[in-house]
Amino acid sequence: MPDIIPSDEEMTDLVGESLYDVWTQLNALIEEKYDMERLWNKGGKAWKYEYKYRRGGKTLCALYARENCVGFMVILGKNERLQFETDRDNYAEEVQRIYEETKTYHDGKWLMFEPVDTALFDDFMGLLRIKRKPNRK
């Protein structure tokens, strides 16, 4: 669906310059470690755009954009939650808090972050490593 792929200008206008910077840095970090299909979609009711990383039909994570806001979502299934819980003290308090406050569904916890800077990027990459080992050197 090429009609929904926003240009850099559209993204900057939507989320603002500093958040667009966060968006591009996070994408660069993910793409440095993971070779994945990348899919643009409409963002549903809450978001204007969804940018999803997937491989072999499995989603690694998704980034979202709406006015003055970007989102980073990772879904942790049952075994992945156990792995996170074992290692939770190595994550920032904010990541632990969001984990605690997120409802658990039959298919896992849908963790949604709204980063305003790069402070939690190491933690985001840690969550992604729980889901899948990086496949790029």
mmCIF file of C-alpha atoms in Angstrom:
data_model
loop_
_atom_site.group_PDB
_atom_site.id
_atom_site.type_symbol
_atom_site.label_atom_id
_atom_site.label_comp_id
_atom_site.label_asym_id
_atom_site.label_seq_id
_atom_site.Cartn_x
_atom_site.Cartn_y
_atom_site.Cartn_z
ATOM 1 C CA MET A 1 0.000 0.000 0.000
ATOM 2 C CA PRO A 2 2.348 2.726 -1.201
ATOM 3 C CA ASP A 3 -0.321 5.379 -0.685
ATOM 4 C CA ILE A 4 0.172 5.321 3.080
ATOM 5 C CA ILE A 5 3.946 5.590 3.179
ATOM 6 C CA PRO A 6 4.638 9.060 4.565
ATOM 7 C CA SER A 7 7.531 11.164 3.363
ATOM 8 C CA ASP A 8 10.168 12.426 5.785
ATOM 9 C CA GLU A 9 8.482 15.834 5.640
ATOM 10 C CA GLU A 10 5.062 14.386 6.464
ATOM 11 C CA MET A 11 6.512 12.480 9.403
ATOM 12 C CA THR A 12 8.344 15.568 10.675
ATOM 13 C CA ASP A 13 5.155 17.639 10.379
ATOM 14 C CA LEU A 14 3.190 14.922 12.174
ATOM 15 C CA VAL A 15 5.404 14.112 15.150
ATOM 16 C CA GLY A 16 7.662 17.161 15.284
ATOM 17 C CA GLU A 17 11.380 17.426 14.667
ATOM 18 C CA SER A 18 12.724 16.058 17.953
ATOM 19 C CA LEU A 19 10.416 13.027 17.894
ATOM 20 C CA TYR A 20 11.162 12.384 14.240
ATOM 21 C CA ASP A 21 14.792 12.230 15.308
ATOM 22 C CA VAL A 22 13.876 9.642 17.980
ATOM 23 C CA TRP A 23 11.873 7.710 15.329
ATOM 24 C CA THR A 24 14.726 7.621 12.796
ATOM 25 C CA GLN A 25 17.334 6.681 15.412
ATOM 26 C CA LEU A 26 15.195 3.845 16.745
ATOM 27 C CA ASN A 27 14.587 2.512 13.229
ATOM 28 C CA ALA A 28 18.308 2.726 12.466
ATOM 29 C CA LEU A 29 19.119 0.802 15.640
ATOM 30 C CA ILE A 30 16.613 -1.965 14.842
ATOM 31 C CA GLU A 31 17.752 -2.192 11.209
ATOM 32 C CA GLU A 32 21.371 -2.410 12.293
ATOM 33 C CA LYS A 33 20.610 -5.600 14.257
ATOM 34 C CA TYR A 34 17.702 -7.141 12.379
ATOM 35 C CA ASP A 35 17.160 -7.954 8.740
ATOM 36 C CA MET A 36 13.373 -7.902 8.503
ATOM 37 C CA GLU A 37 10.432 -7.131 6.290
ATOM 38 C CA ARG A 38 9.198 -3.635 7.033
ATOM 39 C CA LEU A 39 5.547 -2.835 6.492
ATOM 40 C CA TRP A 40 3.686 0.467 6.643
ATOM 41 C CA ASN A 41 0.037 0.353 7.695
ATOM 42 C CA LYS A 42 -2.624 2.685 8.909
ATOM 43 C CA GLY A 43 -2.285 3.034 12.657
ATOM 44 C CA GLY A 44 -5.855 2.150 13.610
ATOM 45 C CA LYS A 45 -7.933 4.380 15.883
ATOM 46 C CA ALA A 46 -5.146 5.615 18.133
ATOM 47 C CA TRP A 47 -2.334 6.211 15.628
ATOM 48 C CA LYS A 48 -1.948 7.591 12.122
ATOM 49 C CA TYR A 49 0.782 5.167 11.006
ATOM 50 C CA GLU A 50 2.114 1.777 11.958
ATOM 51 C CA TYR A 51 5.568 0.625 10.835
ATOM 52 C CA LYS A 52 6.006 -3.058 11.536
ATOM 53 C CA TYR A 53 9.075 -5.285 11.569
ATOM 54 C CA ARG A 54 8.363 -8.901 10.776
ATOM 55 C CA ARG A 55 9.934 -12.027 9.431
ATOM 56 C CA GLY A 56 8.400 -15.362 8.549
ATOM 57 C CA GLY A 57 4.966 -14.128 9.554
ATOM 58 C CA LYS A 58 6.112 -13.197 13.059
ATOM 59 C CA THR A 59 6.182 -9.613 14.199
ATOM 60 C CA LEU A 60 9.282 -8.433 16.043
ATOM 61 C CA CYS A 61 7.928 -5.006 16.985
ATOM 62 C CA ALA A 62 6.055 -2.046 15.586
ATOM 63 C CA LEU A 63 6.534 1.702 15.658
ATOM 64 C CA TYR A 64 3.601 4.065 15.636
ATOM 65 C CA ALA A 65 3.180 7.721 14.825
ATOM 66 C CA ARG A 66 0.488 10.300 15.516
ATOM 67 C CA GLU A 67 0.450 14.009 16.152
ATOM 68 C CA ASN A 68 3.382 14.909 18.429
ATOM 69 C CA CYS A 69 3.834 11.320 19.541
ATOM 70 C CA VAL A 70 5.712 8.177 18.540
ATOM 71 C CA GLY A 71 5.086 4.715 19.909
ATOM 72 C CA PHE A 72 7.160 1.562 20.163
ATOM 73 C CA MET A 73 5.308 -1.692 20.748
ATOM 74 C CA VAL A 74 6.661 -5.107 21.528
ATOM 75 C CA ILE A 75 4.473 -8.093 22.421
ATOM 76 C CA LEU A 76 5.888 -10.560 24.914
ATOM 77 C CA GLY A 77 4.377 -14.040 24.844
ATOM 78 C CA LYS A 78 4.336 -16.389 27.824
ATOM 79 C CA ASN A 79 7.937 -17.637 27.664
ATOM 80 C CA GLU A 80 9.179 -14.169 26.748
ATOM 81 C CA ARG A 81 7.427 -12.730 29.805
ATOM 82 C CA LEU A 82 9.167 -15.278 32.028
ATOM 83 C CA GLN A 83 12.475 -14.267 30.493
ATOM 84 C CA PHE A 84 11.741 -10.588 31.115
ATOM 85 C CA GLU A 85 10.620 -11.241 34.683
ATOM 86 C CA THR A 86 13.837 -13.150 35.428
ATOM 87 C CA ASP A 87 15.860 -10.227 34.137
ATOM 88 C CA ARG A 88 13.588 -7.312 35.062
ATOM 89 C CA ASP A 89 16.020 -5.609 37.445
ATOM 90 C CA ASN A 90 18.277 -4.889 34.496
ATOM 91 C CA TYR A 91 15.577 -2.724 32.931
ATOM 92 C CA ALA A 92 14.772 0.912 33.659
ATOM 93 C CA GLU A 93 12.042 1.612 36.226
ATOM 94 C CA GLU A 94 9.832 3.043 33.491
ATOM 95 C CA VAL A 95 10.063 -0.179 31.474
ATOM 96 C CA GLN A 96 9.229 -2.230 34.584
ATOM 97 C CA ARG A 97 6.297 0.076 35.382
ATOM 98 C CA ILE A 98 4.852 -0.181 31.868
ATOM 99 C CA TYR A 99 5.289 -3.946 32.023
ATOM 100 C CA GLU A 100 3.400 -4.065 35.358
ATOM 101 C CA GLU A 101 0.595 -1.797 34.153
ATOM 102 C CA THR A 102 0.089 -3.604 30.848
ATOM 103 C CA LYS A 103 -2.825 -6.014 30.739
ATOM 104 C CA THR A 104 -1.928 -9.618 29.913
ATOM 105 C CA TYR A 105 -3.967 -11.089 27.048
ATOM 106 C CA HIS A 106 -4.161 -14.693 25.877
ATOM 107 C CA ASP A 107 -1.357 -13.970 23.401
ATOM 108 C CA GLY A 108 0.849 -11.990 25.756
ATOM 109 C CA LYS A 109 1.536 -8.495 26.997
ATOM 110 C CA TRP A 110 1.356 -5.722 24.430
ATOM 111 C CA LEU A 111 3.942 -3.283 25.764
ATOM 112 C CA MET A 112 3.511 0.221 24.378
ATOM 113 C CA PHE A 113 6.139 2.868 24.985
ATOM 114 C CA GLU A 114 6.014 6.482 23.914
ATOM 115 C CA PRO A 115 9.670 7.497 23.838
ATOM 116 C CA VAL A 116 10.502 11.195 23.851
ATOM 117 C CA ASP A 117 14.263 10.620 23.645
ATOM 118 C CA THR A 118 16.747 7.788 23.236
ATOM 119 C CA ALA A 119 17.071 7.014 26.966
ATOM 120 C CA LEU A 120 15.272 3.652 26.835
ATOM 121 C CA PHE A 121 16.734 2.415 23.536
ATOM 122 C CA ASP A 122 19.050 -0.104 25.229
ATOM 123 C CA ASP A 123 16.064 -1.503 27.076
ATOM 124 C CA PHE A 124 14.015 -1.648 23.865
ATOM 125 C CA MET A 125 16.807 -3.632 22.220
ATOM 126 C CA GLY A 126 16.889 -5.906 25.271
ATOM 127 C CA LEU A 127 13.176 -6.590 24.841
ATOM 128 C CA LEU A 128 13.714 -7.324 21.153
ATOM 129 C CA ARG A 129 16.540 -9.748 21.990
ATOM 130 C CA ILE A 130 14.095 -11.659 24.201
ATOM 131 C CA LYS A 131 11.837 -12.056 21.165
ATOM 132 C CA ARG A 132 14.499 -12.863 18.617
ATOM 133 C CA LYS A 133 18.268 -12.954 18.410
ATOM 134 C CA PRO A 134 19.656 -10.255 16.134
ATOM 135 C CA ASN A 135 20.303 -11.683 12.667
ATOM 136 C CA ARG A 136 22.787 -9.074 11.502
ATOM 137 C CA LYS A 137 26.376 -8.800 12.679
#
